[in-house]
């Protein structure tokens, strides 16, 4: 870990936190203990060897703790690491307000979108009955072309994301241009405008469509989403 040669607290924090990929690794651990493969799924473009290196550095810095399992380890944030979640939240808020204009087409990853959506759903706010959502994306980067169709089963005990048809009866179908939906999901564009422009369509019983919009917090007017970085309640 290369240092700045200064005793300044900002420098000392940057030595640990400001290395490439490290903030995203901490972001993944903000959602609770994770296995190595679970962390890597959140940073798929990071090499496994570099992830091992970063986790080792974070453990040596007292930010990450490990627990041995029958196979592999369980990684979690220490109390010092949990305090970094405040920095992650501030980075998210700043990026929402000042960085979203820099999203490139090739950065539109439907897999990260689906798992990101899952994390932001509060299961305690779900209705007593299950909601089965089918998503059909278009305008997907070539690298992710095989991941056009998704299913999400929302239930109070868990939210399940599927790349293959789970065989359950679908309540709502959402068809959308991927970039448009990302902007609506982040609250940078209103759902009403996106639907009026033909970028997004929702089909299903009106009551279930309304319930889905509520639990996913899809607003009709632009309203920047404040993302949560803690285990879903």
PDB file of C-alpha atoms in Angstrom, residues 5 14 38 47 54 69 75 93 97 102 105 108 112 114 123 140 143 155 159 171 175 193 208 222 229-230 232:
ATOM      1  CA  UNK A   5       4.377  10.539   3.231  1.00  0.00           C
ATOM      2  CA  UNK A  14      -6.847   8.048   1.470  1.00  0.00           C
ATOM      3  CA  UNK A  38     -20.535 -12.527  -3.472  1.00  0.00           C
ATOM      4  CA  UNK A  47      -9.672  -9.368 -11.239  1.00  0.00           C
ATOM      5  CA  UNK A  54      -7.446  -5.453  -1.605  1.00  0.00           C
ATOM      6  CA  UNK A  69     -15.811 -21.323   6.826  1.00  0.00           C
ATOM      7  CA  UNK A  75     -15.704 -11.144   5.120  1.00  0.00           C
ATOM      8  CA  UNK A  93     -25.140  11.320  -2.914  1.00  0.00           C
ATOM      9  CA  UNK A  97     -26.163  14.983  -8.088  1.00  0.00           C
ATOM     10  CA  UNK A 102     -21.045  10.739 -17.226  1.00  0.00           C
ATOM     11  CA  UNK A 105     -23.526   3.224 -22.829  1.00  0.00           C
ATOM     12  CA  UNK A 108     -25.171  -0.016 -18.543  1.00  0.00           C
ATOM     13  CA  UNK A 112     -25.727  -4.815 -11.610  1.00  0.00           C
ATOM     14  CA  UNK A 114     -31.095  -5.996 -10.961  1.00  0.00           C
ATOM     15  CA  UNK A 123     -39.017  -6.435   2.438  1.00  0.00           C
ATOM     16  CA  UNK A 140     -28.445  -3.307 -23.982  1.00  0.00           C
ATOM     17  CA  UNK A 143     -21.433  -7.465 -23.886  1.00  0.00           C
ATOM     18  CA  UNK A 155     -42.071 -11.519  -1.112  1.00  0.00           C
ATOM     19  CA  UNK A 159     -36.622 -10.837  -3.004  1.00  0.00           C
ATOM     20  CA  UNK A 171     -48.235 -10.101 -12.328  1.00  0.00           C
ATOM     21  CA  UNK A 175     -40.570  -3.348 -20.975  1.00  0.00           C
ATOM     22  CA  UNK A 193     -42.334  11.211 -19.068  1.00  0.00           C
ATOM     23  CA  UNK A 208     -50.634  -4.605  -9.028  1.00  0.00           C
ATOM     24  CA  UNK A 222     -37.938  13.283 -11.192  1.00  0.00           C
ATOM     25  CA  UNK A 229     -26.028   1.025   2.084  1.00  0.00           C
ATOM     26  CA  UNK A 230     -27.100  -1.348   4.795  1.00  0.00           C
ATOM     27  CA  UNK A 232     -32.288  -4.755   3.710  1.00  0.00           C
TER      28      UNK A 232
END
